[in-house]
Amino acid sequence: QVQLVESGPGLVKPSQTLSLTCTVSTVYITTAFHYWAWFRQPPGKGLEWIGSVLPSGSTAYTPSLKGRISISRDTSKNQFSLQLSTVTPEDTTVYFCTRVNTWNDYVPPTSDYDYWGQGTQVTVSS
């Protein structure tokens, strides 16, 4: 059983950087065949993949956020983090971290992700 827990500020001011951390338990994030991701769910919409970090440390991002998004990891703490810069109220939503065990040069469908954090609400407001 893989456990993921998101943490970070729930309120971010417009134009600032949103920073969230996902702490993973029971498996090392560098373990082969464990691919880590961030999703978000805008109000009234489905889950949206925004980026991933692979066991090698390589990253992939959704084109709609490229230039603003960065995913990094701290292997000593078994954590991976999301940073989203220059936020606007449109970035207000619930953010989730998750895991999938396959990656074939394309982003797996949402239904393939099997372990999820509880989600954390982030509100962008002054």
JSON list of C-alpha atoms in Angstrom, two decimals:
[
{"chain": "A", "resi": 1, "resn": "GLN", "atom": "CA", "xyz": [0.00, 0.00, 0.00]},
{"chain": "A", "resi": 2, "resn": "VAL", "atom": "CA", "xyz": [1.54, 3.28, -1.14]},
{"chain": "A", "resi": 3, "resn": "GLN", "atom": "CA", "xyz": [0.61, 6.30, 0.93]},
{"chain": "A", "resi": 4, "resn": "LEU", "atom": "CA", "xyz": [0.78, 9.88, -0.32]},
{"chain": "A", "resi": 5, "resn": "VAL", "atom": "CA", "xyz": [0.13, 13.02, 1.69]},
{"chain": "A", "resi": 6, "resn": "GLU", "atom": "CA", "xyz": [-0.01, 16.52, 0.21]},
{"chain": "A", "resi": 7, "resn": "SER", "atom": "CA", "xyz": [1.04, 19.55, 2.22]},
{"chain": "A", "resi": 8, "resn": "GLY", "atom": "CA", "xyz": [1.45, 23.25, 1.62]},
{"chain": "A", "resi": 9, "resn": "PRO", "atom": "CA", "xyz": [-0.24, 26.62, 2.01]},
{"chain": "A", "resi": 10, "resn": "GLY", "atom": "CA", "xyz": [-3.94, 26.73, 1.34]},
{"chain": "A", "resi": 11, "resn": "LEU", "atom": "CA", "xyz": [-3.89, 30.40, 0.37]},
{"chain": "A", "resi": 12, "resn": "VAL", "atom": "CA", "xyz": [-1.60, 32.02, -2.18]},
{"chain": "A", "resi": 13, "resn": "LYS", "atom": "CA", "xyz": [-1.67, 35.60, -3.40]},
{"chain": "A", "resi": 14, "resn": "PRO", "atom": "CA", "xyz": [-2.03, 36.34, -7.12]},
{"chain": "A", "resi": 15, "resn": "SER", "atom": "CA", "xyz": [1.28, 36.53, -9.03]},
{"chain": "A", "resi": 16, "resn": "GLN", "atom": "CA", "xyz": [3.06, 34.51, -6.32]},
{"chain": "A", "resi": 17, "resn": "THR", "atom": "CA", "xyz": [4.26, 30.91, -6.51]},
{"chain": "A", "resi": 18, "resn": "LEU", "atom": "CA", "xyz": [2.19, 27.98, -5.34]},
{"chain": "A", "resi": 19, "resn": "SER", "atom": "CA", "xyz": [4.31, 25.30, -3.64]},
{"chain": "A", "resi": 20, "resn": "LEU", "atom": "CA", "xyz": [3.02, 21.90, -2.62]},
{"chain": "A", "resi": 21, "resn": "THR", "atom": "CA", "xyz": [4.84, 18.82, -1.35]},
{"chain": "A", "resi": 22, "resn": "CYS", "atom": "CA", "xyz": [3.82, 15.19, -1.56]},
{"chain": "A", "resi": 23, "resn": "THR", "atom": "CA", "xyz": [5.31, 12.88, 1.06]},
{"chain": "A", "resi": 24, "resn": "VAL", "atom": "CA", "xyz": [5.39, 9.23, 0.01]},
{"chain": "A", "resi": 25, "resn": "SER", "atom": "CA", "xyz": [5.44, 6.30, 2.40]},
{"chain": "A", "resi": 26, "resn": "THR", "atom": "CA", "xyz": [6.18, 2.58, 1.99]},
{"chain": "A", "resi": 27, "resn": "VAL", "atom": "CA", "xyz": [8.08, 2.89, -1.30]},
{"chain": "A", "resi": 28, "resn": "TYR", "atom": "CA", "xyz": [11.05, 4.98, -2.41]},
{"chain": "A", "resi": 29, "resn": "ILE", "atom": "CA", "xyz": [10.18, 7.50, -5.07]},
{"chain": "A", "resi": 30, "resn": "THR", "atom": "CA", "xyz": [13.22, 6.41, -7.09]},
{"chain": "A", "resi": 31, "resn": "THR", "atom": "CA", "xyz": [11.99, 2.83, -7.32]},
{"chain": "A", "resi": 32, "resn": "ALA", "atom": "CA", "xyz": [11.55, 1.57, -10.86]},
{"chain": "A", "resi": 33, "resn": "PHE", "atom": "CA", "xyz": [8.02, 1.46, -12.24]},
{"chain": "A", "resi": 34, "resn": "HIS", "atom": "CA", "xyz": [6.76, 4.12, -9.86]},
{"chain": "A", "resi": 35, "resn": "TYR", "atom": "CA", "xyz": [5.85, 7.30, -11.70]},
{"chain": "A", "resi": 36, "resn": "TRP", "atom": "CA", "xyz": [4.62, 10.24, -9.65]},
{"chain": "A", "resi": 37, "resn": "ALA", "atom": "CA", "xyz": [2.22, 12.92, -10.73]},
{"chain": "A", "resi": 38, "resn": "TRP", "atom": "CA", "xyz": [0.24, 15.98, -9.80]},
{"chain": "A", "resi": 39, "resn": "PHE", "atom": "CA", "xyz": [-3.37, 16.45, -10.80]},
{"chain": "A", "resi": 40, "resn": "ARG", "atom": "CA", "xyz": [-5.87, 19.16, -10.11]},
{"chain": "A", "resi": 41, "resn": "GLN", "atom": "CA", "xyz": [-9.64, 19.36, -10.37]},
{"chain": "A", "resi": 42, "resn": "PRO", "atom": "CA", "xyz": [-11.08, 22.70, -11.36]},
{"chain": "A", "resi": 43, "resn": "PRO", "atom": "CA", "xyz": [-14.60, 23.38, -10.05]},
{"chain": "A", "resi": 44, "resn": "GLY", "atom": "CA", "xyz": [-17.19, 21.52, -12.08]},
{"chain": "A", "resi": 45, "resn": "LYS", "atom": "CA", "xyz": [-14.58, 19.72, -14.17]},
{"chain": "A", "resi": 46, "resn": "GLY", "atom": "CA", "xyz": [-12.77, 16.41, -14.16]},
{"chain": "A", "resi": 47, "resn": "LEU", "atom": "CA", "xyz": [-9.30, 15.62, -12.93]},
{"chain": "A", "resi": 48, "resn": "GLU", "atom": "CA", "xyz": [-6.57, 17.29, -14.95]},
{"chain": "A", "resi": 49, "resn": "TRP", "atom": "CA", "xyz": [-3.04, 15.92, -15.17]},
{"chain": "A", "resi": 50, "resn": "ILE", "atom": "CA", "xyz": [-0.54, 18.73, -14.80]},
{"chain": "A", "resi": 51, "resn": "GLY", "atom": "CA", "xyz": [2.82, 17.00, -14.52]},
{"chain": "A", "resi": 52, "resn": "SER", "atom": "CA", "xyz": [4.92, 14.01, -13.57]},
{"chain": "A", "resi": 53, "resn": "VAL", "atom": "CA", "xyz": [8.33, 13.06, -12.29]},
{"chain": "A", "resi": 54, "resn": "LEU", "atom": "CA", "xyz": [9.79, 9.70, -13.29]},
{"chain": "A", "resi": 55, "resn": "PRO", "atom": "CA", "xyz": [12.16, 7.41, -11.33]},
{"chain": "A", "resi": 56, "resn": "SER", "atom": "CA", "xyz": [15.06, 8.83, -13.35]},
{"chain": "A", "resi": 57, "resn": "GLY", "atom": "CA", "xyz": [14.19, 12.36, -12.26]},
{"chain": "A", "resi": 58, "resn": "SER", "atom": "CA", "xyz": [12.91, 13.33, -15.69]},
{"chain": "A", "resi": 59, "resn": "THR", "atom": "CA", "xyz": [9.79, 15.45, -15.76]},
{"chain": "A", "resi": 60, "resn": "ALA", "atom": "CA", "xyz": [6.82, 15.99, -18.04]},
{"chain": "A", "resi": 61, "resn": "TYR", "atom": "CA", "xyz": [4.35, 18.83, -17.93]},
{"chain": "A", "resi": 62, "resn": "THR", "atom": "CA", "xyz": [1.04, 19.71, -19.46]},
{"chain": "A", "resi": 63, "resn": "PRO", "atom": "CA", "xyz": [1.57, 22.19, -22.30]},
{"chain": "A", "resi": 64, "resn": "SER", "atom": "CA", "xyz": [-1.04, 24.56, -20.87]},
{"chain": "A", "resi": 65, "resn": "LEU", "atom": "CA", "xyz": [1.17, 25.25, -17.83]},
{"chain": "A", "resi": 66, "resn": "LYS", "atom": "CA", "xyz": [4.59, 25.04, -19.42]},
{"chain": "A", "resi": 67, "resn": "GLY", "atom": "CA", "xyz": [6.76, 27.91, -18.35]},
{"chain": "A", "resi": 68, "resn": "ARG", "atom": "CA", "xyz": [4.97, 28.18, -15.01]},
{"chain": "A", "resi": 69, "resn": "ILE", "atom": "CA", "xyz": [5.22, 24.65, -13.63]},
{"chain": "A", "resi": 70, "resn": "SER", "atom": "CA", "xyz": [8.12, 22.80, -12.09]},
{"chain": "A", "resi": 71, "resn": "ILE", "atom": "CA", "xyz": [8.21, 19.43, -10.34]},
{"chain": "A", "resi": 72, "resn": "SER", "atom": "CA", "xyz": [11.19, 18.43, -8.25]},
{"chain": "A", "resi": 73, "resn": "ARG", "atom": "CA", "xyz": [11.99, 15.77, -5.73]},
{"chain": "A", "resi": 74, "resn": "ASP", "atom": "CA", "xyz": [13.91, 15.39, -2.50]},
{"chain": "A", "resi": 75, "resn": "THR", "atom": "CA", "xyz": [14.98, 11.78, -2.36]},
{"chain": "A", "resi": 76, "resn": "SER", "atom": "CA", "xyz": [16.38, 12.14, 1.19]},
{"chain": "A", "resi": 77, "resn": "LYS", "atom": "CA", "xyz": [12.87, 12.94, 2.41]},
{"chain": "A", "resi": 78, "resn": "ASN", "atom": "CA", "xyz": [11.06, 10.75, -0.11]},
{"chain": "A", "resi": 79, "resn": "GLN", "atom": "CA", "xyz": [9.08, 13.71, -1.33]},
{"chain": "A", "resi": 80, "resn": "PHE", "atom": "CA", "xyz": [8.24, 15.34, -4.63]},
{"chain": "A", "resi": 81, "resn": "SER", "atom": "CA", "xyz": [7.07, 18.89, -4.98]},
{"chain": "A", "resi": 82, "resn": "LEU", "atom": "CA", "xyz": [5.04, 21.10, -7.27]},
{"chain": "A", "resi": 83, "resn": "GLN", "atom": "CA", "xyz": [5.77, 24.72, -7.91]},
{"chain": "A", "resi": 84, "resn": "LEU", "atom": "CA", "xyz": [3.41, 26.82, -10.02]},
{"chain": "A", "resi": 85, "resn": "SER", "atom": "CA", "xyz": [4.49, 30.38, -10.59]},
{"chain": "A", "resi": 86, "resn": "THR", "atom": "CA", "xyz": [2.57, 33.55, -11.36]},
{"chain": "A", "resi": 87, "resn": "VAL", "atom": "CA", "xyz": [-0.69, 32.11, -10.10]},
{"chain": "A", "resi": 88, "resn": "THR", "atom": "CA", "xyz": [-4.08, 33.64, -10.82]},
{"chain": "A", "resi": 89, "resn": "PRO", "atom": "CA", "xyz": [-7.53, 32.92, -9.37]},
{"chain": "A", "resi": 90, "resn": "GLU", "atom": "CA", "xyz": [-7.96, 30.39, -12.19]},
{"chain": "A", "resi": 91, "resn": "ASP", "atom": "CA", "xyz": [-5.40, 28.20, -10.40]},
{"chain": "A", "resi": 92, "resn": "THR", "atom": "CA", "xyz": [-7.75, 27.91, -7.42]},
{"chain": "A", "resi": 93, "resn": "THR", "atom": "CA", "xyz": [-8.70, 24.26, -7.06]},
{"chain": "A", "resi": 94, "resn": "VAL", "atom": "CA", "xyz": [-7.91, 21.01, -5.27]},
{"chain": "A", "resi": 95, "resn": "TYR", "atom": "CA", "xyz": [-4.49, 19.54, -6.03]},
{"chain": "A", "resi": 96, "resn": "PHE", "atom": "CA", "xyz": [-3.70, 15.84, -5.75]},
{"chain": "A", "resi": 97, "resn": "CYS", "atom": "CA", "xyz": [-0.53, 13.81, -5.86]},
{"chain": "A", "resi": 98, "resn": "THR", "atom": "CA", "xyz": [-0.68, 10.30, -7.20]},
{"chain": "A", "resi": 99, "resn": "ARG", "atom": "CA", "xyz": [1.20, 7.31, -8.61]},
{"chain": "A", "resi": 100, "resn": "VAL", "atom": "CA", "xyz": [1.03, 5.15, -11.68]},
{"chain": "A", "resi": 101, "resn": "ASN", "atom": "CA", "xyz": [3.11, 2.05, -12.43]},
{"chain": "A", "resi": 102, "resn": "THR", "atom": "CA", "xyz": [3.38, 2.37, -16.20]},
{"chain": "A", "resi": 103, "resn": "TRP", "atom": "CA", "xyz": [4.81, 5.01, -18.53]},
{"chain": "A", "resi": 104, "resn": "ASN", "atom": "CA", "xyz": [5.05, 4.38, -22.27]},
{"chain": "A", "resi": 105, "resn": "ASP", "atom": "CA", "xyz": [6.18, 7.77, -23.57]},
{"chain": "A", "resi": 106, "resn": "TYR", "atom": "CA", "xyz": [2.72, 9.19, -23.05]},
{"chain": "A", "resi": 107, "resn": "VAL", "atom": "CA", "xyz": [0.72, 10.28, -20.06]},
{"chain": "A", "resi": 108, "resn": "PRO", "atom": "CA", "xyz": [-1.31, 7.33, -18.79]},
{"chain": "A", "resi": 109, "resn": "PRO", "atom": "CA", "xyz": [-5.08, 7.77, -18.52]},
{"chain": "A", "resi": 110, "resn": "THR", "atom": "CA", "xyz": [-6.36, 8.98, -15.18]},
{"chain": "A", "resi": 111, "resn": "SER", "atom": "CA", "xyz": [-7.95, 5.59, -14.47]},
{"chain": "A", "resi": 112, "resn": "ASP", "atom": "CA", "xyz": [-4.47, 3.99, -14.39]},
{"chain": "A", "resi": 113, "resn": "TYR", "atom": "CA", "xyz": [-3.37, 5.98, -11.34]},
{"chain": "A", "resi": 114, "resn": "ASP", "atom": "CA", "xyz": [-3.91, 3.77, -8.35]},
{"chain": "A", "resi": 115, "resn": "TYR", "atom": "CA", "xyz": [-2.72, 5.56, -5.23]},
{"chain": "A", "resi": 116, "resn": "TRP", "atom": "CA", "xyz": [-3.83, 9.09, -4.43]},
{"chain": "A", "resi": 117, "resn": "GLY", "atom": "CA", "xyz": [-3.31, 11.63, -1.72]},
{"chain": "A", "resi": 118, "resn": "GLN", "atom": "CA", "xyz": [-6.35, 13.08, -0.02]},
{"chain": "A", "resi": 119, "resn": "GLY", "atom": "CA", "xyz": [-6.09, 16.30, -2.00]},
{"chain": "A", "resi": 120, "resn": "THR", "atom": "CA", "xyz": [-5.39, 19.79, -0.78]},
{"chain": "A", "resi": 121, "resn": "GLN", "atom": "CA", "xyz": [-7.40, 22.92, -1.54]},
{"chain": "A", "resi": 122, "resn": "VAL", "atom": "CA", "xyz": [-5.41, 25.89, -2.81]},
{"chain": "A", "resi": 123, "resn": "THR", "atom": "CA", "xyz": [-7.08, 29.27, -3.12]},
{"chain": "A", "resi": 124, "resn": "VAL", "atom": "CA", "xyz": [-5.49, 32.12, -5.02]},
{"chain": "A", "resi": 125, "resn": "SER", "atom": "CA", "xyz": [-6.73, 35.36, -3.58]},
{"chain": "A", "resi": 126, "resn": "SER", "atom": "CA", "xyz": [-5.42, 38.66, -2.30]}
]
